[in-house]
Coordinates of C-alpha atoms in Angstrom, one line a residue:
Chain A
X30 CA -30.4 -100.6 118.4
X31 CA -33.6 -103.5 119.2
X32 CA -34.5 -103.2 115.6
X33 CA -30.9 -103.4 114.6
X34 CA -30.4 -107.0 115.9
X35 CA -33.3 -108.3 114.9
X36 CA -32.6 -107.4 111.8
X37 CA -29.3 -109.3 112.7
X38 CA -30.8 -112.5 113.5
X39 CA -33.8 -112.0 111.2
X40 CA -30.9 -112.3 108.4
X41 CA -28.6 -115.1 110.5
X42 CA -32.2 -117.4 110.6
X43 CA -33.3 -116.7 106.9
X44 CA -29.5 -117.8 106.1
X45 CA -28.6 -120.8 107.8
X46 CA -32.2 -122.2 107.1
X47 CA -31.5 -121.8 103.7
X48 CA -27.7 -123.5 105.0
X49 CA -30.1 -126.3 106.6
X50 CA -32.5 -127.1 103.1
X51 CA -29.9 -126.5 100.8
X52 CA -28.0 -129.4 102.6
X53 CA -31.3 -131.4 102.6
X54 CA -31.6 -131.6 99.3
X55 CA -30.0 -133.7 97.8
X56 CA -29.2 -133.4 94.3
X57 CA -32.5 -135.4 92.2
X58 CA -31.4 -137.7 89.2
X59 CA -35.0 -140.0 87.4
X60 CA -32.6 -143.0 84.7
X61 CA -35.4 -143.1 81.5
X62 CA -34.2 -145.9 79.5
X63 CA -34.8 -148.7 76.9
X64 CA -34.0 -151.8 78.3
X65 CA -32.9 -153.1 81.7
X66 CA -30.7 -151.9 84.0
X67 CA -29.5 -155.7 84.0
X68 CA -29.0 -155.9 80.0
X69 CA -25.2 -156.3 80.1
X70 CA -25.0 -153.4 77.2
X71 CA -26.5 -149.8 77.1
X72 CA -28.7 -149.3 80.5
X73 CA -26.4 -151.2 82.4
X74 CA -23.4 -149.3 81.7
X75 CA -25.3 -146.1 82.8
X76 CA -26.7 -147.1 85.9
X77 CA -24.0 -148.1 87.2
X78 CA -22.4 -145.0 86.7
X79 CA -24.8 -144.1 88.5
X80 CA -24.3 -146.2 91.6
X81 CA -20.1 -145.2 91.6
X82 CA -21.8 -141.2 91.7
X83 CA -23.9 -141.9 94.1
X84 CA -20.7 -143.8 96.4
X85 CA -18.3 -141.1 95.8
X86 CA -21.4 -138.4 96.4
X87 CA -23.0 -139.5 100.3
X88 CA -27.1 -140.9 99.5
X89 CA -27.2 -137.3 101.4
X90 CA -26.7 -135.4 98.1
X91 CA -27.5 -137.7 95.5
X92 CA -30.4 -139.9 94.8
X93 CA -31.3 -141.2 91.8
X94 CA -34.8 -143.1 90.5
X95 CA -35.1 -145.3 87.5
X96 CA -37.7 -146.2 84.3
X97 CA -37.0 -149.2 83.3
X98 CA -38.3 -151.0 79.9
X99 CA -39.0 -148.1 78.3
X100 CA -39.0 -148.8 74.7
X101 CA -42.4 -147.5 73.6
X102 CA -41.5 -143.9 72.8
X103 CA -44.8 -142.9 73.7
X104 CA -45.0 -144.6 77.9
X105 CA -40.8 -142.3 78.2
X106 CA -42.4 -139.6 77.1
X107 CA -44.7 -139.4 80.1
X108 CA -42.5 -141.0 82.6
X109 CA -40.1 -138.2 81.5
X110 CA -42.4 -135.4 81.9
X111 CA -43.9 -136.3 85.5
X112 CA -40.0 -137.1 86.4
X113 CA -39.5 -133.0 85.9
X114 CA -42.7 -131.6 87.3
X115 CA -41.7 -134.0 90.6
X116 CA -39.2 -131.4 90.5
X117 CA -36.0 -133.5 90.3
X118 CA -32.6 -131.7 89.4
X119 CA -31.7 -134.0 86.1
X120 CA -33.9 -135.8 83.8
X121 CA -31.7 -138.4 82.1
X122 CA -33.7 -139.6 78.8
X123 CA -30.9 -142.7 77.6
X124 CA -32.1 -143.8 74.0
X125 CA -31.4 -140.9 71.0
X126 CA -35.2 -141.6 70.1
X127 CA -36.8 -139.9 73.0
X128 CA -35.0 -136.5 71.3
X129 CA -38.4 -135.3 69.8
X130 CA -39.7 -136.1 73.4
X131 CA -37.6 -134.1 74.7
X132 CA -37.5 -130.7 72.8
X133 CA -42.1 -131.1 73.6
X134 CA -41.3 -131.7 77.5
X135 CA -38.6 -129.5 78.6
X136 CA -39.0 -125.9 77.3
X137 CA -42.0 -126.7 80.3
X138 CA -39.8 -127.2 83.0
X139 CA -36.9 -124.5 83.3
X140 CA -35.9 -125.8 86.5
X141 CA -34.9 -129.2 85.7
X142 CA -32.2 -130.0 83.4
X143 CA -32.6 -132.8 81.0
X144 CA -30.0 -134.6 78.9
X145 CA -29.8 -137.9 75.9
X146 CA -28.3 -140.0 74.0
X147 CA -25.9 -141.2 71.6
X148 CA -26.1 -137.5 70.2
X149 CA -24.6 -134.2 70.2
X150 CA -27.6 -132.5 69.3
X151 CA -28.4 -130.1 72.9
X152 CA -31.9 -128.3 70.5
X153 CA -29.9 -125.1 71.2
X154 CA -30.4 -124.5 67.8
X155 CA -34.4 -123.9 68.8
X156 CA -34.0 -122.2 71.5
X157 CA -33.9 -124.8 74.1
X158 CA -31.6 -123.8 77.1
X159 CA -31.6 -127.4 79.7
X160 CA -31.1 -130.6 77.9
X161 CA -27.6 -131.2 77.2
X162 CA -25.9 -134.4 75.4
X163 CA -23.8 -137.2 75.3
X164 CA -21.6 -139.7 73.1
X165 CA -19.5 -142.0 72.8
X166 CA -16.4 -141.9 70.8
X167 CA -17.9 -145.6 69.6
X168 CA -15.6 -145.9 66.7
X169 CA -12.6 -145.0 69.1
X170 CA -13.1 -148.0 70.9
X171 CA -14.3 -149.7 67.9
X172 CA -10.2 -148.7 66.3
X173 CA -8.9 -150.8 69.8
X174 CA -10.7 -154.4 68.8
X175 CA -10.4 -154.3 65.4
X176 CA -6.5 -153.8 65.9
X177 CA -6.3 -156.6 68.4
X178 CA -9.1 -159.0 66.6
X179 CA -7.3 -158.6 63.2
X180 CA -4.4 -160.1 64.7
X181 CA -5.9 -162.6 66.4
X182 CA -7.8 -164.0 63.6
X183 CA -5.9 -166.9 62.3
X184 CA -9.3 -166.9 59.4
X185 CA -8.7 -163.3 58.7
X186 CA -12.7 -163.7 58.9
X187 CA -14.4 -161.4 61.1
X188 CA -17.4 -160.7 62.0
X189 CA -19.8 -157.5 63.7
X190 CA -23.7 -158.1 65.0
X191 CA -24.8 -154.3 65.3
X192 CA -28.2 -153.7 66.0
X193 CA -29.8 -151.0 63.8
X194 CA -27.3 -149.3 60.9
X195 CA -27.9 -145.8 63.2
X196 CA -25.5 -143.8 66.9
X197 CA -23.5 -145.5 69.0
X198 CA -23.6 -150.3 66.9
X199 CA -22.9 -148.0 63.3
X200 CA -19.8 -146.0 65.0
X201 CA -17.9 -148.8 66.9
X202 CA -18.4 -150.9 63.2
X203 CA -16.9 -148.2 61.6
X204 CA -14.5 -147.8 64.0
X205 CA -14.1 -151.6 64.3
X206 CA -13.7 -152.3 60.6
X207 CA -11.4 -149.4 60.2
X208 CA -9.1 -151.0 63.3
X209 CA -8.9 -154.2 61.3
X210 CA -7.6 -152.5 57.6
X211 CA -4.9 -150.4 59.3
X212 CA -3.7 -154.5 60.7
X213 CA -4.9 -156.3 57.7
X214 CA -5.8 -155.0 54.5
X215 CA -6.1 -158.1 52.9
X216 CA -8.6 -159.4 56.0
X217 CA -12.2 -159.2 55.4
X218 CA -15.0 -158.2 57.8
X219 CA -18.4 -159.0 57.3
X220 CA -21.2 -156.8 58.3
X221 CA -24.8 -158.2 59.9
X222 CA -27.6 -155.3 61.5
X223 CA -29.9 -158.4 62.6
X224 CA -33.0 -155.0 62.5
X225 CA -33.6 -155.1 66.3
X226 CA -31.8 -154.2 69.8
X227 CA -33.8 -156.8 71.4
X228 CA -33.3 -160.3 68.7
X229 CA -31.6 -162.9 71.5
X230 CA -32.2 -165.9 67.9
X231 CA -31.3 -164.1 64.8
X232 CA -28.0 -162.7 66.9
X233 CA -27.6 -166.5 67.8
X234 CA -27.8 -167.6 64.3
X235 CA -25.8 -164.9 63.1
X236 CA -23.1 -165.7 65.0
X237 CA -23.8 -169.5 63.7
X238 CA -23.5 -168.1 60.6
X239 CA -20.2 -165.9 60.7
X240 CA -18.8 -168.7 61.7
X241 CA -20.1 -171.3 58.9
X242 CA -18.3 -168.7 56.4
X243 CA -15.1 -168.8 58.3
X244 CA -15.1 -166.0 61.0
X245 CA -13.3 -166.8 64.0
X246 CA -13.6 -163.9 65.7
X247 CA -16.6 -162.0 66.4
X248 CA -18.5 -158.6 68.3
X249 CA -21.2 -157.0 68.3
X250 CA -23.5 -154.1 69.8
X251 CA -27.4 -154.1 72.2
X252 CA -28.6 -156.1 74.2
X253 CA -29.0 -158.6 71.4
X254 CA -25.7 -159.9 71.6
X255 CA -25.7 -162.1 74.0
X256 CA -27.4 -164.7 72.4
X257 CA -24.2 -164.4 69.8
X258 CA -22.1 -164.8 72.1
X259 CA -23.5 -168.0 73.9
X260 CA -22.4 -169.3 70.0
X261 CA -18.9 -167.6 70.7
X262 CA -18.3 -169.4 73.9
X263 CA -19.2 -173.0 72.1
X264 CA -17.7 -173.3 68.7
X265 CA -14.7 -171.5 70.6
X266 CA -14.0 -167.8 68.1
X267 CA -13.1 -164.8 69.6
X268 CA -15.0 -162.3 70.5
X269 CA -14.6 -158.2 71.5
X270 CA -16.7 -156.9 73.7
X271 CA -19.2 -153.7 74.1
X272 CA -21.3 -151.2 76.4
X273 CA -19.6 -153.4 79.7
X274 CA -17.0 -154.9 80.3
X275 CA -18.7 -158.1 78.9
X276 CA -15.4 -161.0 79.7
X277 CA -18.3 -162.8 82.5
X278 CA -20.0 -163.3 80.4
X279 CA -17.5 -165.9 78.0
X280 CA -14.5 -165.7 79.8
X281 CA -12.5 -168.2 77.9
X282 CA -13.8 -166.5 74.8
X283 CA -13.7 -162.7 75.3
X284 CA -10.5 -160.5 75.1
X285 CA -11.3 -157.5 76.0
X286 CA -14.1 -155.6 75.3
X287 CA -14.5 -151.6 75.3
X288 CA -16.5 -149.8 78.6
X289 CA -18.3 -146.1 78.2
X290 CA -17.9 -144.3 82.1
X291 CA -20.9 -142.8 82.0
X292 CA -19.3 -140.7 85.2
X293 CA -17.2 -138.3 83.1
X294 CA -19.5 -137.5 81.8
X295 CA -21.8 -137.2 84.8
X296 CA -20.2 -135.0 87.1
X297 CA -19.2 -132.8 84.6
X298 CA -22.8 -132.0 83.9
X299 CA -24.1 -131.8 87.4
X300 CA -21.4 -129.7 88.9
X301 CA -22.8 -127.2 86.2
X302 CA -26.8 -128.0 87.1
X303 CA -25.5 -126.7 89.9
X304 CA -24.3 -123.5 89.4
X305 CA -26.4 -123.0 87.8
X306 CA -26.6 -123.8 83.8
X307 CA -29.7 -125.9 82.9
X308 CA -27.9 -127.0 79.2
X309 CA -26.4 -126.8 75.7
X310 CA -23.0 -128.2 77.1
X311 CA -22.0 -132.2 74.7
X312 CA -20.6 -134.4 77.0
X313 CA -17.9 -136.2 74.5
X314 CA -16.7 -139.7 76.7
X315 CA -13.4 -140.4 74.3
X316 CA -10.1 -142.9 75.2
X317 CA -8.5 -140.1 76.3
X318 CA -11.0 -138.0 79.1
X319 CA -11.6 -141.6 79.6
X320 CA -15.2 -142.2 78.7
X321 CA -14.9 -144.8 76.8
X322 CA -11.8 -148.1 78.3
X323 CA -10.2 -151.3 77.2
X324 CA -11.1 -153.8 79.7
X325 CA -8.9 -156.6 79.3
X326 CA -9.9 -160.3 80.6
X327 CA -9.4 -160.6 83.6
X328 CA -9.1 -164.1 82.6
X329 CA -7.2 -164.1 79.9
X330 CA -4.0 -164.4 78.7
X331 CA -2.6 -160.5 79.4
X332 CA -5.5 -160.0 82.9
X333 CA -3.5 -162.7 84.7
X334 CA -0.5 -161.5 83.1
X335 CA -1.4 -158.6 85.2
X336 CA -2.6 -159.8 88.1
X337 CA 0.4 -162.6 88.1
X338 CA 2.8 -159.3 87.9
X339 CA 0.4 -157.5 90.5
X340 CA 0.8 -160.6 93.4
X341 CA 4.3 -160.9 93.0
X342 CA 3.9 -164.6 91.0
X343 CA 6.1 -162.4 88.0
X344 CA 9.2 -160.9 88.9
X345 CA 9.9 -158.7 86.0
X346 CA 13.2 -156.6 86.2
X347 CA 15.6 -156.5 89.8
Chain B
X17 CA -24.0 -171.0 46.1
X18 CA -22.0 -174.1 46.9
X19 CA -24.0 -176.9 48.7
X20 CA -22.4 -176.2 52.2
X21 CA -23.8 -173.2 52.1
X22 CA -27.5 -174.7 51.5
X23 CA -26.7 -177.7 54.1
X24 CA -25.4 -175.0 56.3
X25 CA -28.9 -172.9 55.4
X26 CA -30.8 -175.7 55.5
X27 CA -29.3 -176.5 59.1
X28 CA -30.3 -172.9 60.8
X29 CA -33.9 -173.1 59.6
X30 CA -34.0 -176.4 61.8
X31 CA -32.9 -175.2 64.4
X32 CA -34.8 -171.6 63.5
X33 CA -37.7 -173.5 63.9
X34 CA -38.1 -175.3 67.1
X35 CA -38.9 -172.8 69.3
X36 CA -41.7 -172.6 66.9
X37 CA -42.8 -175.6 66.2
X38 CA -43.4 -177.0 70.2
X39 CA -45.4 -173.8 70.6
X40 CA -46.9 -174.7 67.4
X41 CA -48.0 -177.1 68.1
X42 CA -49.2 -177.0 71.0
X43 CA -51.8 -173.9 70.5
X44 CA -53.1 -176.1 67.2
X45 CA -54.3 -178.7 69.8
X46 CA -55.8 -175.6 71.4
X47 CA -56.8 -173.8 68.3
X48 CA -58.7 -177.9 67.5
X49 CA -60.6 -177.5 70.6
X50 CA -61.9 -174.0 70.2
X51 CA -59.8 -171.6 72.4
X52 CA -57.5 -169.3 70.7
X53 CA -54.7 -167.7 73.5
X54 CA -52.9 -165.5 72.1
X55 CA -50.8 -165.2 75.2
X56 CA -48.6 -168.1 74.1
X57 CA -45.9 -165.8 73.8
X58 CA -45.4 -164.6 77.7
X59 CA -46.0 -168.1 78.6
X60 CA -42.4 -169.3 76.5
X61 CA -41.0 -166.1 78.5
X62 CA -42.1 -167.8 82.1
X63 CA -40.9 -170.9 80.0
X64 CA -37.8 -169.9 79.4
X65 CA -37.1 -168.3 82.6
X66 CA -38.5 -171.3 84.7
X67 CA -35.7 -174.4 82.9
X68 CA -32.5 -171.1 83.1
X69 CA -32.9 -170.4 86.3
X70 CA -33.6 -174.5 87.4
X71 CA -30.9 -175.8 85.0
X72 CA -28.3 -172.7 86.0
X73 CA -29.5 -173.3 90.7
X74 CA -29.3 -177.1 89.9
X75 CA -26.4 -177.8 87.2
X76 CA -29.4 -180.1 86.0
X77 CA -30.9 -179.5 81.7
X78 CA -33.3 -182.1 82.7
X79 CA -34.5 -180.7 85.2
X80 CA -34.9 -177.3 83.7
X81 CA -36.6 -178.6 81.0
X82 CA -39.7 -180.2 83.5
X83 CA -40.1 -178.0 85.2
X84 CA -41.0 -175.4 81.7
X85 CA -42.8 -177.7 81.4
X86 CA -45.4 -177.1 84.4
X87 CA -44.8 -174.2 84.1
X88 CA -46.6 -173.9 81.4
X89 CA -48.9 -176.6 82.4
X90 CA -49.5 -173.1 85.1
X91 CA -50.0 -170.7 83.2
X92 CA -52.3 -173.0 80.6
X93 CA -54.7 -173.7 83.4
X94 CA -54.8 -170.5 83.4
X95 CA -55.5 -169.4 80.5
X96 CA -58.1 -172.4 80.5
X97 CA -59.9 -171.5 83.8
X98 CA -60.4 -167.9 82.2
X99 CA -62.0 -169.3 78.9
X100 CA -63.8 -172.3 79.8
X101 CA -64.9 -171.9 83.7
X102 CA -65.5 -167.4 83.0
X103 CA -65.9 -167.7 79.9
X104 CA -64.4 -163.8 79.0
X105 CA -63.9 -163.6 76.1
X106 CA -60.2 -165.4 74.3
X107 CA -58.3 -162.8 72.7
X108 CA -58.3 -160.1 75.6
X109 CA -57.2 -162.1 78.4
X110 CA -54.3 -164.3 75.9
X111 CA -53.4 -160.3 75.8
X112 CA -53.3 -159.7 78.9
X113 CA -51.2 -163.6 79.6
X114 CA -48.9 -162.3 77.7
X115 CA -47.9 -159.2 79.1
X116 CA -48.0 -160.9 82.5
X117 CA -46.1 -163.6 82.0
X118 CA -43.9 -160.9 80.3
X119 CA -43.2 -159.0 83.7
X120 CA -43.2 -161.8 86.2
X121 CA -40.3 -163.6 84.3
X122 CA -38.8 -159.5 84.2
X123 CA -39.3 -159.8 87.8
X124 CA -38.5 -162.8 88.9
X125 CA -34.9 -162.5 86.8
X126 CA -34.8 -159.6 87.8
X127 CA -34.1 -159.9 91.5
X128 CA -33.1 -164.6 91.4
X129 CA -30.9 -163.8 88.9
X130 CA -30.2 -160.3 88.2
X131 CA -27.5 -160.4 85.3
X132 CA -27.4 -161.4 82.6
X133 CA -25.7 -164.7 82.7
X134 CA -25.1 -168.1 80.6
X135 CA -25.0 -171.8 81.0
X136 CA -24.2 -174.9 78.8
X137 CA -26.8 -176.6 77.8
X138 CA -28.2 -179.5 75.6
X139 CA -24.9 -180.2 73.4
X140 CA -24.9 -181.4 70.5
X141 CA -25.9 -184.9 69.9
X142 CA -25.0 -186.1 66.6
X143 CA -26.9 -189.2 65.8
X144 CA -24.8 -192.1 65.0
X145 CA -25.8 -193.7 61.7
X146 CA -27.4 -191.1 59.9
X147 CA -25.6 -188.4 60.6
X148 CA -22.4 -189.8 58.6
X149 CA -24.7 -189.9 55.8
X150 CA -23.6 -187.0 52.9
X151 CA -25.8 -183.4 53.4
X152 CA -28.6 -185.9 54.6
X153 CA -26.8 -185.9 57.6
X154 CA -25.6 -183.1 57.6
X155 CA -28.8 -181.3 58.7
X156 CA -30.4 -182.8 60.1
X157 CA -29.1 -185.6 61.9
X158 CA -26.0 -183.3 64.7
X159 CA -28.6 -181.3 66.3
X160 CA -29.8 -181.0 70.1
X161 CA -31.9 -183.4 71.6
X162 CA -34.6 -181.1 71.9
X163 CA -34.3 -180.4 68.1
X164 CA -35.3 -184.7 67.1
X165 CA -37.9 -184.0 69.5
X166 CA -40.0 -181.2 68.0
X167 CA -39.4 -183.1 64.5
X168 CA -41.0 -185.8 66.4
X169 CA -43.6 -184.3 67.8
X170 CA -45.1 -184.1 64.0
X171 CA -46.8 -187.1 63.6
X172 CA -47.1 -187.2 67.4
X173 CA -49.1 -184.8 67.3
X174 CA -50.9 -185.9 63.5
X175 CA -52.0 -189.7 65.5
X176 CA -53.1 -188.0 68.1
X177 CA -55.4 -185.9 66.4
X178 CA -56.8 -187.8 64.3
X179 CA -56.0 -192.0 65.0
X180 CA -57.4 -191.2 68.8
X181 CA -61.1 -191.0 70.3
X182 CA -59.3 -188.0 72.6
X183 CA -58.7 -186.2 69.1
X184 CA -61.7 -186.6 68.1
X185 CA -64.0 -185.8 70.8
X186 CA -60.8 -182.5 70.6
X187 CA -62.1 -181.6 66.5
X188 CA -66.0 -182.2 67.8
X189 CA -65.4 -180.1 70.9
X190 CA -63.9 -177.7 68.2
X191 CA -67.1 -177.6 65.8
X192 CA -70.2 -178.1 67.6
X193 CA -69.9 -178.4 71.4
X194 CA -73.6 -178.8 72.0
X195 CA -73.5 -181.6 69.9
X196 CA -70.2 -183.2 71.8
X197 CA -72.2 -181.9 75.2
X198 CA -75.0 -184.1 73.9
X199 CA -73.6 -186.4 73.3
X200 CA -72.2 -186.7 76.6
X201 CA -68.7 -185.3 76.4
X202 CA -67.5 -182.8 78.6
X203 CA -66.5 -180.5 76.6
X204 CA -65.2 -178.2 79.6
X205 CA -62.6 -180.8 80.4
X206 CA -61.5 -181.8 76.9
X207 CA -60.4 -177.1 76.5
X208 CA -59.5 -177.4 80.1
X209 CA -56.9 -180.4 79.0
X210 CA -55.7 -178.7 75.7
X211 CA -55.2 -175.5 77.4
X212 CA -53.5 -177.2 79.7
X213 CA -51.5 -179.3 77.5
X214 CA -51.0 -176.5 74.6
X215 CA -49.1 -174.6 77.9
X216 CA -46.8 -177.5 78.2
X217 CA -45.2 -177.3 75.0
X218 CA -45.3 -173.5 75.2
X219 CA -43.6 -173.7 78.2
X220 CA -41.3 -176.1 76.5
X221 CA -40.8 -174.3 73.8
X222 CA -39.1 -171.1 75.8
X223 CA -37.0 -173.8 77.2
X224 CA -35.9 -175.1 73.9
X225 CA -34.4 -171.5 73.2
X226 CA -33.0 -170.5 77.3
X227 CA -30.9 -174.1 77.5
X228 CA -31.0 -175.8 74.5
X229 CA -30.0 -173.0 71.8
X230 CA -29.9 -169.9 73.3
X231 CA -28.3 -171.1 76.3
X232 CA -28.6 -167.8 77.9
X233 CA -31.4 -165.6 79.9
X234 CA -32.7 -162.1 79.8
X235 CA -36.0 -160.0 79.7
X236 CA -38.1 -160.8 76.6
X237 CA -35.6 -163.5 74.8
X238 CA -38.7 -164.7 73.1
X239 CA -39.3 -161.2 71.2
X240 CA -42.8 -162.3 70.2
X241 CA -41.6 -165.3 68.4
X242 CA -45.4 -167.0 70.4
X243 CA -47.0 -164.5 68.1
X244 CA -45.4 -166.0 65.1
X245 CA -46.7 -169.1 66.6
X246 CA -50.4 -168.9 66.4
X247 CA -50.1 -167.0 62.7
X248 CA -48.8 -170.8 61.9
X249 CA -51.5 -172.5 63.4
X250 CA -53.7 -170.3 60.6
X251 CA -51.3 -170.6 58.4
X252 CA -51.0 -174.3 58.8
X253 CA -54.8 -174.4 59.1
X254 CA -54.6 -176.1 61.9
X255 CA -53.3 -179.4 60.6
X256 CA -50.4 -180.0 62.3
X257 CA -47.6 -181.4 59.9
X258 CA -48.6 -177.7 57.2
X259 CA -47.9 -175.9 60.7
X260 CA -44.7 -177.9 60.5
X261 CA -43.8 -176.1 57.1
X262 CA -45.4 -173.2 57.6
X263 CA -42.9 -173.1 60.4
X264 CA -39.2 -174.4 59.0
X265 CA -40.2 -172.2 55.2
X266 CA -40.4 -169.2 57.7
X267 CA -37.6 -170.8 59.8
X268 CA -35.4 -171.6 56.5
X269 CA -35.8 -168.3 55.3
X270 CA -34.9 -166.1 57.7
X271 CA -31.2 -168.8 58.1
X272 CA -30.9 -167.7 53.8
X273 CA -31.8 -164.2 54.6
X274 CA -29.0 -164.1 57.7
X275 CA -27.4 -165.2 54.8
X276 CA -27.1 -162.8 52.5
X277 CA -26.3 -160.6 55.4
X278 CA -22.7 -162.4 55.8
X279 CA -21.4 -163.2 52.9
X280 CA -21.7 -159.6 51.8
X281 CA -24.4 -159.7 49.0
X282 CA -25.7 -156.4 48.3
X283 CA -29.3 -156.2 49.3
X284 CA -30.2 -154.1 51.5
X285 CA -30.6 -154.9 55.4
X286 CA -33.7 -154.2 56.1
X287 CA -34.6 -156.0 52.9
X288 CA -33.3 -158.8 53.8
X289 CA -35.1 -158.4 56.8
X290 CA -38.5 -158.4 55.1
X291 CA -37.7 -161.6 53.7
X292 CA -39.0 -164.4 55.1
X293 CA -42.3 -161.6 56.3
X294 CA -42.9 -161.3 52.4
X295 CA -42.8 -165.8 51.9
X296 CA -44.8 -165.5 54.2
X297 CA -47.4 -163.0 53.5
X298 CA -47.0 -164.4 50.1
X299 CA -47.6 -168.2 50.7
X300 CA -50.9 -167.6 52.5
X301 CA -52.3 -165.9 50.3
X302 CA -51.4 -168.4 47.3
X303 CA -53.8 -170.7 50.1
X304 CA -56.3 -168.7 51.0
X305 CA -58.9 -170.3 49.6
X306 CA -58.2 -173.6 51.5
X307 CA -59.2 -172.2 54.4
X308 CA -61.3 -175.1 54.7
X309 CA -60.5 -176.3 58.1
X310 CA -60.8 -174.0 60.8
X311 CA -62.8 -175.5 64.1
X312 CA -66.4 -173.2 64.3
X313 CA -66.1 -172.6 67.5
X314 CA -62.9 -171.1 67.5
X315 CA -62.8 -168.5 70.2
X316 CA -66.2 -168.6 71.2
X317 CA -67.3 -169.3 74.5
X318 CA -70.0 -172.6 75.4
X319 CA -72.5 -172.1 77.7
X320 CA -74.0 -175.3 78.5
X321 CA -77.9 -175.6 77.8
X322 CA -78.2 -173.0 74.6
X323 CA -79.3 -173.2 71.3

């Protein structure tokens, strides 16, 4: 009898202590990214998503750390390995340049899940089971911007300033071109690749050259485009944004921005990890699932009209 | 190719050359006295950050410009202290200064301004009369004030280095510091002055980006321009006029490659992007034999009393 009781007590103790440990163990994420978390583009969009998730789950249940400025891939690989060995639940390598490093590192840490993008490759064909991937269907957002751009352009010429012809930037640009062509087959879209994600000066001069050549609507991707936005603002050309809502940079000229909401990939990814799946899934971010959103400039005509209706300044119907 | 395109390319080239002019002229003066400062890019970043921060907070572009020159001067003093007083190896300490400027400007931006913002920088200033001259006016006389000052800097630097006692001292210290010292020239003081002046000009180079040409600040805004500026000093053989020519050549070819892509001319973007570098290397190779002007004491530490 005593032995049975002692057995029950022991089991109860074990279960309750496991529960306590379980509660105390927050879900821990490490985030490695090539630029800074305040870049108004790629890195900031993921950082903002992590902050959102933390607010949803609470600081006790979700913690994250980050390493920014990891543009040197070997530095990033060292950071990824460090985080994995410290027992983080999920390590996000936020850049398509980090794939090679993950293939090396992930198999050594079966209890850590890794995620990277933009790509559909989880390396499951190489037998790796703990890598997730994510990919925004940037062409969908690009198409929407393209349709609007073609409608708004008076000269019929538009310019796209991209970094390197690959990944997100390429998909967005192709979508933008398709949207323009579907709306105005006679329009011209000039695409320029600057060869750099960070050459603000080159992006500014490219914008200036495009405007000189007759473009009155511009768009572009990566953190260097702030140079182009500055020029567009000065010259009065229309700008369409990507990655984050870029209207605050130039409220007078930004019409809309394609915003990537990474929480749409992060929420199911975290749920999968908590239920024991460590990788092998691709998370798409689309207009249909809300992973891509079109942010309308609140200080533009559409935004102001919406706000006026909400405030009751405009009453529609009776 | 129509006139308007040529005008556009040349006018772009002039704008693109502006930051290089400030930084490269500053570096030329320092190198003529015998000090190589490879940290130009870091000093430019600090100048760009401070100018933007001050202009954003006070609304005064002029204050931003002065702050950038001051910050550049402080960084120049640091370089002078390390290389002249402590006699550290110049190349390595310059790289250190670059990394310090890159890191510090990123850090300060992160804690003071946080998010990328834009401001209204120095406006374009059409020079009355001159800007109306066909072609020439559009290429040369419709820029912001910092572009004009950059161009005025070339004759000023030439005059300072070739026609004043100070210039003579600078060159003497760079060619033969022992001889200059024996004639009563204070080698250390001359080098402190040139390196600090070089730092101030690098700071202004950064400001020309953040409050005149790009009107924003972002981590690593210069993207390595400071290193191109150092290369331009060698390209120009330590003569301000040739440094100026090199900056214009590099920037104009850069403007040309932008135009090639915008015009949809069928050149792969990677090839277009290589153009400025290829042309610069070709010209450098062609002029290789003319490099006789190098300061003999460049990159050498000066110990008083040594022979």
